[in-house]
Short mmCIF file of C-alpha atoms and ligand atoms in Angstrom, two decimals:
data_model
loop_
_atom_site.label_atom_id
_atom_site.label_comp_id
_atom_site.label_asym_id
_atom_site.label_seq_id
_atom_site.Cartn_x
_atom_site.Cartn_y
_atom_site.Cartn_z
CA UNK R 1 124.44 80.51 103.86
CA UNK R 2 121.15 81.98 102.39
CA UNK R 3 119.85 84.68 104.11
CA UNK R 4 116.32 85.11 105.31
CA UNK R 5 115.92 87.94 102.48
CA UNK R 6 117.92 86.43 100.26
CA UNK R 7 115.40 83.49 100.22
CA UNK R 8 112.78 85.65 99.99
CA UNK R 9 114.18 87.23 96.65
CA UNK R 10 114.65 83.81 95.26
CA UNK R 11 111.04 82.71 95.89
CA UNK R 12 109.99 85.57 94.27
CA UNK R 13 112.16 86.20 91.04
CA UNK R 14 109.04 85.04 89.05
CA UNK R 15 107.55 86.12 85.19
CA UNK R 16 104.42 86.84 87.18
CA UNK R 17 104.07 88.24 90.49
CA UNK R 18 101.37 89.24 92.78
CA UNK R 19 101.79 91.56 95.52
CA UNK R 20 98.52 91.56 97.92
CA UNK R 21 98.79 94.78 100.45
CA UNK R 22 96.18 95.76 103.57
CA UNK R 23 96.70 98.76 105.56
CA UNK R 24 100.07 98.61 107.21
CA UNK R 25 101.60 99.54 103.60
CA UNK R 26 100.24 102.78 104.37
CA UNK R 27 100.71 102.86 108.07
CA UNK R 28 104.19 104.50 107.25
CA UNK R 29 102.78 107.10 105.56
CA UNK R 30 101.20 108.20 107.98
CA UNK R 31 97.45 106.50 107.83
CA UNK R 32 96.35 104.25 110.21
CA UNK R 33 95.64 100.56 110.00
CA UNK R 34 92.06 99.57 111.20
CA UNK R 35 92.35 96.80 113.86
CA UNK R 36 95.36 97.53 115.72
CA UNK R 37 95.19 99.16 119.00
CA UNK R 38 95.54 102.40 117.52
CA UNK R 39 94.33 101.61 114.44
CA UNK R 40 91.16 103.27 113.08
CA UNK R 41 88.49 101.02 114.83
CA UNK R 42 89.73 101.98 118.53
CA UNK R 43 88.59 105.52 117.89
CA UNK R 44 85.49 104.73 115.51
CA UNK R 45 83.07 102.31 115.31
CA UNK R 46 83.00 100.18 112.25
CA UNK R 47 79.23 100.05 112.30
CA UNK R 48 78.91 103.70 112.61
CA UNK R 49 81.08 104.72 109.54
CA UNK R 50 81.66 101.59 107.16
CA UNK R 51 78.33 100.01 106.71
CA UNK R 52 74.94 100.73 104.65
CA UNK R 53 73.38 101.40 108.32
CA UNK R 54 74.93 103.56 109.11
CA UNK R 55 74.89 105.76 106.29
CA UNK R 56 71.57 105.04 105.90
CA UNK R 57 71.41 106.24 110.26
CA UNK R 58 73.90 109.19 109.46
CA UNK R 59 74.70 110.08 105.64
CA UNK R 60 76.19 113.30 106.62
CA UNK R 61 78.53 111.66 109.41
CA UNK R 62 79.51 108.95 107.35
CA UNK R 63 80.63 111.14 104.58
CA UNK R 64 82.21 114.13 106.19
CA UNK R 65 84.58 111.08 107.53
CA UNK R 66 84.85 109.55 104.38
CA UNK R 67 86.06 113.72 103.99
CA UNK R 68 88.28 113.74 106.24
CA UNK R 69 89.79 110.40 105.53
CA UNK R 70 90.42 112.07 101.98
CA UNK R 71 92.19 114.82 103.06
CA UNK R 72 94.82 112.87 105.31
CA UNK R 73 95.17 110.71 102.09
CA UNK R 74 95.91 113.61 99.56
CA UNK R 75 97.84 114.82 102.47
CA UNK R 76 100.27 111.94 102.84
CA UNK R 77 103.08 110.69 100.00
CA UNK R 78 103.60 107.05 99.26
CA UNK R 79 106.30 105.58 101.58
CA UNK R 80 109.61 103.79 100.31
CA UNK R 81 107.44 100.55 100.55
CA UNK R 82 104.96 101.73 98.02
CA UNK R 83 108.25 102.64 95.44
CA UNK R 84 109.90 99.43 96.18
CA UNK R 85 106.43 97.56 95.05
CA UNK R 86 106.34 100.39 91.90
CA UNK R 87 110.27 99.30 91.23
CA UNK R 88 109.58 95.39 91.32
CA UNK R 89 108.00 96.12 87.64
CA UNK R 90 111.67 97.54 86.24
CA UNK R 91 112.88 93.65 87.48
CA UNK R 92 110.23 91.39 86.70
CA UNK R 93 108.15 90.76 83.64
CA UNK R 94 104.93 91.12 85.09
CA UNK R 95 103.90 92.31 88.70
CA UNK R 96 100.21 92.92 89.70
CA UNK R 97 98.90 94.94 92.74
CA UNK R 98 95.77 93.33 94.60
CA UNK R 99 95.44 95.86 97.46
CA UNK R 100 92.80 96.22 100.17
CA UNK R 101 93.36 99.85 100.56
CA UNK R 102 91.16 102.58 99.18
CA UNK R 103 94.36 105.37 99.28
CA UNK R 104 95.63 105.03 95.91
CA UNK R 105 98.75 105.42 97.08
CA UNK R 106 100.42 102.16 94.85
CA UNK R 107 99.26 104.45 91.91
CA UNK R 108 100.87 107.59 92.98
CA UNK R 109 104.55 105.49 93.58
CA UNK R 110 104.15 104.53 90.35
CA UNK R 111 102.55 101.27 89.89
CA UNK R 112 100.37 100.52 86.89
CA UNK R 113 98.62 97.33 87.50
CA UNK R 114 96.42 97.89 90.63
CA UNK R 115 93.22 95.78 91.45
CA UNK R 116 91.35 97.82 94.69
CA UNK R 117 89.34 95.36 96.31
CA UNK R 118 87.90 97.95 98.26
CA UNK R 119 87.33 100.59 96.30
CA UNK R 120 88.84 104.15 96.69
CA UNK R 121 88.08 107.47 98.49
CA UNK R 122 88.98 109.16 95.40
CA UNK R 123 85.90 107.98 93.31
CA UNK R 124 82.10 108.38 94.54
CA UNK R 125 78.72 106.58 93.58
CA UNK R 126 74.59 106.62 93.44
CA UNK R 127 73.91 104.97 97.04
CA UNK R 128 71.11 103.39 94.60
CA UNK R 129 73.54 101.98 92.15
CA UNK R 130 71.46 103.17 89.12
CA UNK R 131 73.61 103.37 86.48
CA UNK R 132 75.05 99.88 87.66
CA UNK R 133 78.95 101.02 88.55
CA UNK R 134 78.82 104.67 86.45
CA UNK R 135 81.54 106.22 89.54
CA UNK R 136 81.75 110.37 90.07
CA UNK R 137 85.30 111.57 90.44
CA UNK R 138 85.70 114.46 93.12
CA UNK R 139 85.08 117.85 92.53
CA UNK R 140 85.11 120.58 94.44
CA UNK R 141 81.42 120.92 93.59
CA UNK R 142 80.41 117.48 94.96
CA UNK R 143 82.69 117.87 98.20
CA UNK R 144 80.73 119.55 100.30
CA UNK R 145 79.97 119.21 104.19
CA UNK R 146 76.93 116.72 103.15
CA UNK R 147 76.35 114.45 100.39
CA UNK R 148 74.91 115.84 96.96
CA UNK R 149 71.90 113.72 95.28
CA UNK R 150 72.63 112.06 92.22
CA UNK R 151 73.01 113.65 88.84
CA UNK R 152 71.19 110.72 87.84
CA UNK R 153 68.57 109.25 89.80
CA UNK R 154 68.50 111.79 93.00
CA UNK R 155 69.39 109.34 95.71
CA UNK R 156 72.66 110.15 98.05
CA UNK R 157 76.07 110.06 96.37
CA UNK R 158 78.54 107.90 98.57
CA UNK R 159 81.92 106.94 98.80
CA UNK R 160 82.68 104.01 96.06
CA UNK R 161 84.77 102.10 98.24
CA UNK R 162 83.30 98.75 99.89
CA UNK R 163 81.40 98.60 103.43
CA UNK R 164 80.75 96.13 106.17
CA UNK R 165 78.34 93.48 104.72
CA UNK R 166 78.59 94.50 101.43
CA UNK R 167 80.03 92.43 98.29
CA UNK R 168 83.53 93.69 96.50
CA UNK R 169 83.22 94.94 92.83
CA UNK R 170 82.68 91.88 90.57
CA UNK R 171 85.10 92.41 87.81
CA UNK R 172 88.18 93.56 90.06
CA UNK R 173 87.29 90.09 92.26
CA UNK R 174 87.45 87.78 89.09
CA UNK R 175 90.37 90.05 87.69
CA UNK R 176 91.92 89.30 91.37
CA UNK R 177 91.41 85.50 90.86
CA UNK R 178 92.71 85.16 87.57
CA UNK R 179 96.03 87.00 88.61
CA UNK R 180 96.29 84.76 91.24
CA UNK R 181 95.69 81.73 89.50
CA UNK R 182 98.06 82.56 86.59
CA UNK R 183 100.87 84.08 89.23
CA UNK R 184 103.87 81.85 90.42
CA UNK R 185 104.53 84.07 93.56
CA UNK R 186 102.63 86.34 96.11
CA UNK R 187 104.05 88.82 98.24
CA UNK R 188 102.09 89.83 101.05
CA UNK R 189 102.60 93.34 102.80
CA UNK R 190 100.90 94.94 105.99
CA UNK R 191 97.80 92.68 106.32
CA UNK R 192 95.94 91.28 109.46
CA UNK R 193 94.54 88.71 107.08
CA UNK R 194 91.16 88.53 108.69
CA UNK R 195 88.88 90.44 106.00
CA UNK R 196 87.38 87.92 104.16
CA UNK R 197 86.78 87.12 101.37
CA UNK R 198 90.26 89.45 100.33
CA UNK R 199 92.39 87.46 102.80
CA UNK R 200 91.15 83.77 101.07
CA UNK R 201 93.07 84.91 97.43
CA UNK R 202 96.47 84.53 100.19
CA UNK R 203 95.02 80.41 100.71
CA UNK R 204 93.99 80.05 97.35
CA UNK R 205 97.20 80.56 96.66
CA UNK R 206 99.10 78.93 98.69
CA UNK R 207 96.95 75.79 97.72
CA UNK R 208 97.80 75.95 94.11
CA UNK R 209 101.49 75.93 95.03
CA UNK R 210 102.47 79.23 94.23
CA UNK R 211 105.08 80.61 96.68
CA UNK R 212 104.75 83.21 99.82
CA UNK R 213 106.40 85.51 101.19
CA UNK R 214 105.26 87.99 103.91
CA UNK R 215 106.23 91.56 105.39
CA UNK R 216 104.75 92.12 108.58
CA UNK R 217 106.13 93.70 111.92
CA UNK R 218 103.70 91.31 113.91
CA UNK R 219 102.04 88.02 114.10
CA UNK R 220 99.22 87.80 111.35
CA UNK R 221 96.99 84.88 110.47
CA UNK R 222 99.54 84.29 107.44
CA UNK R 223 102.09 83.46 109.05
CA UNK R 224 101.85 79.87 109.46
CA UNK R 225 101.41 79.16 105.43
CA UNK R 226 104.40 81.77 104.35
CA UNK R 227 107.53 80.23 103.03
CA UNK R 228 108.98 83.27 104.27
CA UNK R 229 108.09 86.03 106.87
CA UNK R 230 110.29 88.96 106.95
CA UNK R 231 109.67 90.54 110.32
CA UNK R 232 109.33 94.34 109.76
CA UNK R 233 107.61 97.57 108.66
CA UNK R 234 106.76 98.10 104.80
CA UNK R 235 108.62 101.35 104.47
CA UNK R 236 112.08 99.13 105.29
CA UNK R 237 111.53 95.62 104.36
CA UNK R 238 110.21 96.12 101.52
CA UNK R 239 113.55 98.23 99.67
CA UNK R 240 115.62 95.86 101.27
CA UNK R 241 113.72 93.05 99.25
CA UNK R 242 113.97 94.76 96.23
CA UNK R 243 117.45 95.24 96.84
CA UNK R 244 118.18 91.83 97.50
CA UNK R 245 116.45 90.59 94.28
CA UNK R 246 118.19 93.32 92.30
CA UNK R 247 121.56 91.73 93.54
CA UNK R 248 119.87 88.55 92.60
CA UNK R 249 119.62 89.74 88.90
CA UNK R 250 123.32 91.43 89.12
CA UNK R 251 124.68 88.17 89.87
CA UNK R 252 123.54 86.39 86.79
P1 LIG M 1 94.34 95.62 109.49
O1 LIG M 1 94.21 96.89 110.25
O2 LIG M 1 93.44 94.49 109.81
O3 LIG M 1 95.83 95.06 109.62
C1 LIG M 1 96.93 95.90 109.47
C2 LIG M 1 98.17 95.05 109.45
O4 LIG M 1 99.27 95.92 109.16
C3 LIG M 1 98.51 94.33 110.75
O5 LIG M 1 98.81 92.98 110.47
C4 LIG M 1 99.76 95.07 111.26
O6 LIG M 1 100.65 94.21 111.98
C5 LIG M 1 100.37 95.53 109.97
N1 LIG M 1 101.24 96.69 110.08
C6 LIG M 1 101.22 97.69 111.02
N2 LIG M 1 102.20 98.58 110.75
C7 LIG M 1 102.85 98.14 109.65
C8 LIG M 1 103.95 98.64 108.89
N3 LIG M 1 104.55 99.80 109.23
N4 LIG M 1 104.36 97.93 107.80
C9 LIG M 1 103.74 96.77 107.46
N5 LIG M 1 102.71 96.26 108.15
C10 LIG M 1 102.26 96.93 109.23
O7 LIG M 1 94.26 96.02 107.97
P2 LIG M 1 93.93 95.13 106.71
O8 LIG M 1 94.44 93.75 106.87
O9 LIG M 1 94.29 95.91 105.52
O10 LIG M 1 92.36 95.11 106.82
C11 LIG M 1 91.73 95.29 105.76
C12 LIG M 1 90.77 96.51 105.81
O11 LIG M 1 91.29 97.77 106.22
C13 LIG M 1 90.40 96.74 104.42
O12 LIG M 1 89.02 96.74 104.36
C14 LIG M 1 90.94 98.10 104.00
O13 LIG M 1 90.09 98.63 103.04
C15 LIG M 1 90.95 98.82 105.26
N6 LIG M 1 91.87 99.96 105.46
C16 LIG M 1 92.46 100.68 104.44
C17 LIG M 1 93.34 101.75 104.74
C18 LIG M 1 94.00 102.53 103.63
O14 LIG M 1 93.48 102.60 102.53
N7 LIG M 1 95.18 103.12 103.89
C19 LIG M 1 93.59 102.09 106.06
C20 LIG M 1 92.94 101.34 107.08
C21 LIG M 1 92.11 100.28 106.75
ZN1 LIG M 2 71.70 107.45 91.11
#
């Protein structure tokens, strides 16, 4: 009989394959995930340090977290989830990364198609947006205890990643639509699936057909429309999938 991950593998041994991540892919590296109950929002509130109040309120606050959310990042190494997702590209013909996290973290296992939906703590921006998307990279020189004004226009640099109330990036939202209408499959790895609108490319999905399967060591919202739901942490499903589809491929 067909195993639970052995299913799994089958549903996803696709030419195109989406793999849509939230913060528990990082969880066992180390960072926290936001809404669990000792996630990120049971210390901080989101309204303090993730919206345009509040860094409007507090700009130095706001950005000596965003700081200090950057350290822990360079700090940490991707996990064995993050190289299993990196590896799926060595067994499939195409595999695409839509992730919700700002960490970079798919990049630095190795993966070369990543959409961020929400940005990234390694990249800053004009709080005015003059210059449209123009982004600063870090520099030693801009990471001080308190924002530095614009090069350009003089306003407060920020961190480009995407805050309460605020819209995602255009281009990497219709570049996160098209891979999910052209994909046959979609993974789906450590997410609470209550951020909209990320969480609605996991039901657009589903209602075109394409298959889903989920990694997640508790109930989510996704749940009910997965094919398959592998109970478990990133850092150990996710090898063991790989594994499963590489025996998949062996066997042909
Ligand atoms: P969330 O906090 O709402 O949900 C986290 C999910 O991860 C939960 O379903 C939880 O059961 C699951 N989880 C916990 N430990 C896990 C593990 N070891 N392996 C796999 N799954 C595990 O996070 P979300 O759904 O990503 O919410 C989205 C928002 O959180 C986004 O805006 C994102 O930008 C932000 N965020 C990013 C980071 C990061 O970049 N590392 C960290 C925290 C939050
Ligand atoms: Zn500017």
């Amino acid at each position: 009989m067909e195993t639970r991950l052995q299913r799994a593998a089958h549903l996803l041994d696709v030419p195109h394959l989406v793999v849509f991540t939230g913060a528990g892919m990082s969880k066992d590296s180390g960072l926290d995930t936001f809404r669990d109950a000792d996630g990120v929002w049971s210390r901080n509130a989101p309204e303090d340090y993730a919206s345009p109040e509040g860094f409007r309120r507090n700009p130095r606050a706001v950005w000596r977290w965003y700081l200090e959310r950057r350290e822990q990042i360079l700090a940490a190494e991707p996990n064995a989830g993050h190289k299993a997702v990196a590896a799926l590209e060595q067994l499939l013909p195409r595999v695409t990364v839509i992730t919700q996290n700002i960490d970079g973290l798919h990049q630095r296992a190795g993966s070369r198609r990543v959409l961020e939906l929400h940005g990234s703590v390694h990249r800053y921006k004009c709080s005015k947006n003059c210059r449209g998307v123009s982004t600063l990279t870090p520099t030693p020189e801009l990471d001080q205890t308190e924002p530095l004004p614009c090069p350009y226009c003089g306003a407060l640099t920020r961190p480009d990643v995407v805050w309460f109330g605020e819209l995602l990036p255009a281009e990497v939202w219709k570049a996160a639509v098209r891979e999910i209408l052209a994909c046959e499959a979609v993974l789906v790895i450590g997410t609470s699936g209550q951020v909209e609108p990320a969480a609605s490319l996991v039901w657009y999905a589903r209602g075109r057909g394409k298959s889903l399967v989920e990694i997640n060591p508790a109930p989510t919202l996704i749940n009910d429309i997965a094919e398959v739901v592998l109970p478990g942490t990133a850092a150990e499903m996710t090898p063991a999938l790989l594994a499963a589809l590489a025996a998949l491929h062996a066997a042909d």
